[in-house]
Coordinates of C-alpha atoms in Angstrom, one line a residue:
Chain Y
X41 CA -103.7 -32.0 -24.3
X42 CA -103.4 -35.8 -23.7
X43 CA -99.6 -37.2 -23.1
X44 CA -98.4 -40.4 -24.2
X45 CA -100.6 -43.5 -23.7
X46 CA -99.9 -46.8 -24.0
X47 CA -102.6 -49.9 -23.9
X48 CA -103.3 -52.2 -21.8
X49 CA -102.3 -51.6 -18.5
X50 CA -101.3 -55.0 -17.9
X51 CA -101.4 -58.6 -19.7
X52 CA -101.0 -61.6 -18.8
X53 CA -99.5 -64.3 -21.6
X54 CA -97.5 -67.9 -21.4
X55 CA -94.2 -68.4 -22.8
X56 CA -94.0 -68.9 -26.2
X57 CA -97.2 -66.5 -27.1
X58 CA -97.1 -63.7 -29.2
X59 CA -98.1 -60.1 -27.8
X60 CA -98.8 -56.9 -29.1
X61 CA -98.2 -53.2 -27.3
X62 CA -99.7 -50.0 -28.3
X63 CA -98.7 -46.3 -28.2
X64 CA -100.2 -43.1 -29.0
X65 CA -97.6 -39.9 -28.7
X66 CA -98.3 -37.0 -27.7
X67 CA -100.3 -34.2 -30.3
X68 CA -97.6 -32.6 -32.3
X69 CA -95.0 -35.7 -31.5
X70 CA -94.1 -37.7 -34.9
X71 CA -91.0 -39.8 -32.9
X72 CA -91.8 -43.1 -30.8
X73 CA -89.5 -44.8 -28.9
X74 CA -89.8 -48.1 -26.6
X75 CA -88.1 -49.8 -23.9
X76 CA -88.2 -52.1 -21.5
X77 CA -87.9 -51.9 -17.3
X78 CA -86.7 -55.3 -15.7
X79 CA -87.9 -55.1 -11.9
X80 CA -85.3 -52.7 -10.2
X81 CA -83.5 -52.1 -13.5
X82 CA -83.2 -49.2 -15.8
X83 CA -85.0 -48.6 -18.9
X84 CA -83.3 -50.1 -21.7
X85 CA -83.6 -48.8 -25.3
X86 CA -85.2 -51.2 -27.8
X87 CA -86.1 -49.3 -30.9
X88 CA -87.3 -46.0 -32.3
X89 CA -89.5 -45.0 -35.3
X90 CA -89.5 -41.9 -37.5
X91 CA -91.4 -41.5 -40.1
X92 CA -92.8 -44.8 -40.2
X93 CA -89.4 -46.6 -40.3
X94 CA -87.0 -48.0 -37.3
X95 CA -84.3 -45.7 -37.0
X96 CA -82.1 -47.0 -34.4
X97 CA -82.6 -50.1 -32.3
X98 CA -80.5 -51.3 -29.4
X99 CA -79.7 -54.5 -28.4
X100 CA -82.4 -56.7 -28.8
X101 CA -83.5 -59.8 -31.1
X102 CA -85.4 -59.8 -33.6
X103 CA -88.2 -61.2 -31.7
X104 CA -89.1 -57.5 -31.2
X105 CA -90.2 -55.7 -34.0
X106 CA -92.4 -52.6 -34.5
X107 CA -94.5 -50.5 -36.5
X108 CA -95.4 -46.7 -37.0
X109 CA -98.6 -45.8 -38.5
X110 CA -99.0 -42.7 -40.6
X111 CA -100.9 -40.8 -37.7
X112 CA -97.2 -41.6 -35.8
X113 CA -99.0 -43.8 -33.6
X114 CA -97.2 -47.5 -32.8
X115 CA -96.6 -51.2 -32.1
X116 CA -94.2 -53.5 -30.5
X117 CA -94.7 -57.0 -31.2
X118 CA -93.0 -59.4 -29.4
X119 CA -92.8 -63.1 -30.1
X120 CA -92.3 -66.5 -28.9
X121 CA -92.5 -65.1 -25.3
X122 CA -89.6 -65.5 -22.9
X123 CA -90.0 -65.5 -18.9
X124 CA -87.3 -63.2 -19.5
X125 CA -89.6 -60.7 -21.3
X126 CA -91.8 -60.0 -18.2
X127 CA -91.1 -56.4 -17.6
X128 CA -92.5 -52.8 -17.7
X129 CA -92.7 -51.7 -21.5
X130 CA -92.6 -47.7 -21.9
X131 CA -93.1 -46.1 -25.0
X132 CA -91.9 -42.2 -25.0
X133 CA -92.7 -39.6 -27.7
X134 CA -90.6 -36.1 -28.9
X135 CA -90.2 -34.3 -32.1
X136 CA -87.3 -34.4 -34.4
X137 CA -83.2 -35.3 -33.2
X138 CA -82.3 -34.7 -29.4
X139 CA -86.6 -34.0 -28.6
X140 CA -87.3 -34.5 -25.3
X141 CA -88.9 -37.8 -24.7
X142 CA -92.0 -38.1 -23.1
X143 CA -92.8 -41.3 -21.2
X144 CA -96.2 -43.0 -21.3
X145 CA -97.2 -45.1 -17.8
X146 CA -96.5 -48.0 -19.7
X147 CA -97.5 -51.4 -20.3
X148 CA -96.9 -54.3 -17.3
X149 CA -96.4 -57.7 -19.3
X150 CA -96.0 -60.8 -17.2
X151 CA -95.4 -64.3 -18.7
X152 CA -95.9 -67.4 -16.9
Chain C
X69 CA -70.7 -47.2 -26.2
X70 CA -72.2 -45.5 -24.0
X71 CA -72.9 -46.2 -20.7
X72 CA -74.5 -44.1 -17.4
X73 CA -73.4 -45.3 -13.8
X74 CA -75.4 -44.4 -10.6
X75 CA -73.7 -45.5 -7.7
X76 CA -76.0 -45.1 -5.1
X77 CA -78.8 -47.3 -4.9
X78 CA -80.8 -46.1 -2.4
X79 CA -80.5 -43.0 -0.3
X80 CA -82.4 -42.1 2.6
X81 CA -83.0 -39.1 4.4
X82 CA -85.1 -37.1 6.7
X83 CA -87.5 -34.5 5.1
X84 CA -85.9 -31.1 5.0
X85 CA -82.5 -32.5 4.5
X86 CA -80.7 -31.4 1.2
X87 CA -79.6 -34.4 -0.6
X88 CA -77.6 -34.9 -3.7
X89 CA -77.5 -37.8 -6.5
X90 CA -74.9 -38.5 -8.4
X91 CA -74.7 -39.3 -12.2
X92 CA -71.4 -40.3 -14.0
X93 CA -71.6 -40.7 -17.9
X94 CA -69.3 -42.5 -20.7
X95 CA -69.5 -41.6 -24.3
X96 CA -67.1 -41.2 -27.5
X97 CA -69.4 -38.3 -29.0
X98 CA -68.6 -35.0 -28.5
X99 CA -72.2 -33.6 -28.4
X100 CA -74.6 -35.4 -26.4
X101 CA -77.7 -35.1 -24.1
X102 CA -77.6 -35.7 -20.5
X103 CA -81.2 -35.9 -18.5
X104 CA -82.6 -36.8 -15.5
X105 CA -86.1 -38.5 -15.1
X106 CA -88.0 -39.2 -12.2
X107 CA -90.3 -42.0 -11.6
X108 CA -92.7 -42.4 -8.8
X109 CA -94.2 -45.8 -7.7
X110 CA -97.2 -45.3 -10.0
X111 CA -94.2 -46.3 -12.7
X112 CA -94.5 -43.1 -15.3
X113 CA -91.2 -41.5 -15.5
X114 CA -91.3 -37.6 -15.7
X115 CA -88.9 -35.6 -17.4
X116 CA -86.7 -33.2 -14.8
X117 CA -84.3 -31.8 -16.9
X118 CA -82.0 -31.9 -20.5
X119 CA -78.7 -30.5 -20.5
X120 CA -76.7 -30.2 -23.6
X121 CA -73.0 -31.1 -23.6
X122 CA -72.0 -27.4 -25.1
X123 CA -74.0 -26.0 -21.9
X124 CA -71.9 -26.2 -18.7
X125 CA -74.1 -23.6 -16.6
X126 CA -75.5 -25.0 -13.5
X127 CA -79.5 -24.8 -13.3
X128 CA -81.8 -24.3 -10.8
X129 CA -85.3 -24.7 -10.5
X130 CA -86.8 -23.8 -7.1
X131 CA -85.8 -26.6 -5.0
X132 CA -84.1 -28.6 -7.5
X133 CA -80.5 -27.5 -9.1
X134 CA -78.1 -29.6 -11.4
X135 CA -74.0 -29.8 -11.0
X136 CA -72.9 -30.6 -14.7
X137 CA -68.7 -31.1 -14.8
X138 CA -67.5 -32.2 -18.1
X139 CA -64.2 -32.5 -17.0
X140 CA -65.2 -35.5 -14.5
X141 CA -67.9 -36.5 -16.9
X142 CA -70.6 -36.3 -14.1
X143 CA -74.1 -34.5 -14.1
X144 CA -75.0 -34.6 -10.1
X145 CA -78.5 -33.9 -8.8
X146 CA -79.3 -31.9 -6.2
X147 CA -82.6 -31.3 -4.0
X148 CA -82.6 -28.6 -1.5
X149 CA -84.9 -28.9 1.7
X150 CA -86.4 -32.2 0.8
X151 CA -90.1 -33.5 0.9
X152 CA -91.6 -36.7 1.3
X153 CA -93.1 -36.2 -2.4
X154 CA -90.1 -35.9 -3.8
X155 CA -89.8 -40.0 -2.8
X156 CA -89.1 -41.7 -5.9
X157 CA -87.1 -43.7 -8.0
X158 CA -84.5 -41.4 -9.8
X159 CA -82.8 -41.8 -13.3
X160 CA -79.9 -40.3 -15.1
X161 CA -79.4 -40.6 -19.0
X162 CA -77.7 -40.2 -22.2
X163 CA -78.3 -39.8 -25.6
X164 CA -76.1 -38.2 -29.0
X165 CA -77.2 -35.3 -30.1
X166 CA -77.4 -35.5 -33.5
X167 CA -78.9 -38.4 -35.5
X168 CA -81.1 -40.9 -33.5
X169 CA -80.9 -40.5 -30.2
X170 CA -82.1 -43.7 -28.1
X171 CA -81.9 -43.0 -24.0
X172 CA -79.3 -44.7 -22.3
X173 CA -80.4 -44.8 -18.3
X174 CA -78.2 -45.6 -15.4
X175 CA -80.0 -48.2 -12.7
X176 CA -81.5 -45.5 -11.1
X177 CA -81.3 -44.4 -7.3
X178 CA -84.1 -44.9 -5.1
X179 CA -84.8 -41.9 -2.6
X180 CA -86.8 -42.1 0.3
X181 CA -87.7 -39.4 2.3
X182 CA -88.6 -39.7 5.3
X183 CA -91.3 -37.3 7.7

């Protein structure tokens, strides 16, 4: 049974780019959640998507958005890149309200 | 608003020493979620344990056993007879438990065990 997995690894971008993260949850999972790690920091919450929709999102602008596919797979999109936005970006995956969330290994963005 | 707050930074001990980390937690809601995650240096973090805020019943598993006080608002960690694998970067968290229910993490303590 595969867990979470998130793609790439790592990327590489300059500021004012646009990227693009992906998540798969884990089988039976239909809730994704991201957030991001500053260097020595704790997680912080950016979003989450339930049936296909953003149900809660933290405090972040709106140069974050996402997407959920039907096969609960999803997205995060970030644009016009900040150096600020380097980080490690960890999608997690549960079922329902109060699920357990299961982390990927995440996605290492650096912007120069 | 929530908020989690781990003091310690960075512990370090020798193996085979207990050691315990602490975890104190703000919220307005009257049901909540606490966990604790663990996250090694390949940078996955793995879930440890959820503990509902109805549920004030320590819990142990093998070496590992959790302190949860509501009346001090604190969910302590404790690991008995350390190893070096258990060197990691720990986190504590919140989340409600009804309606969406985004993870709020403290900064995380770094423990290092030493042989």
């Amino acid at each position: 049974d595969a867990g979470v997995t998130q793609s790439p690894t790592h990327l590489i971008k300059t500021r004012g780019q646009q990227v693009t993260l992906r998540c798969s949850p884990k089988s039976g999972h239909d809730t994704v959640s991201w957030y991001q790690q500053a260097l020595g920091q704790g997680p912080q919450f950016i979003f989450q998507y339930y049936e296909e929709e953003e149900r809660q999102r933290g405090n972040f602008p709106d140069r974050f958005s996402g997407h959920q596919f039907p096969n609960y797979s999803s997205e995060l999109n970030v644009n016009a890149l900040l150096l600020g936005d380097s980080a490690l970006y960890l999608c997690a995956s549960s079922t329902g309200t109060g699920g357990v969330q299961y982390f990927g290994a995440g996605t290492r963005l650096s912007v120069l | 608003a929530q908020k989690v707050t781990q003091a310690q930074t960075e512990i370090s001990v020798v193996e085979k020493e207990d050691v315990t980390l602490d975890c104190v937690y703000e919220t307005r809601d009257t049901t909540y979620y606490l966990f604790w995650y663990k996250q090694p240096p390949s940078g996955e973090l793995v879930f440890l344990i959820r503990r509902n805020s109805f549920d004030e019943q320590n819990e142990i598993s093998g070496r590992y056993s959790w302190n949860f006080q509501k009346s001090t608002s604190s969910f302590n960690f404790t690991i008995t007879a350390s190893q070096v694998v258990d060197s990691a970067v720990y986190f504590c968290a919140l989340s409600e438990a009804e309606g969406a229910d985004g993870l709020t993490f403290g900064k995380g303590t770094h423990l290092i065990i030493q042989p």
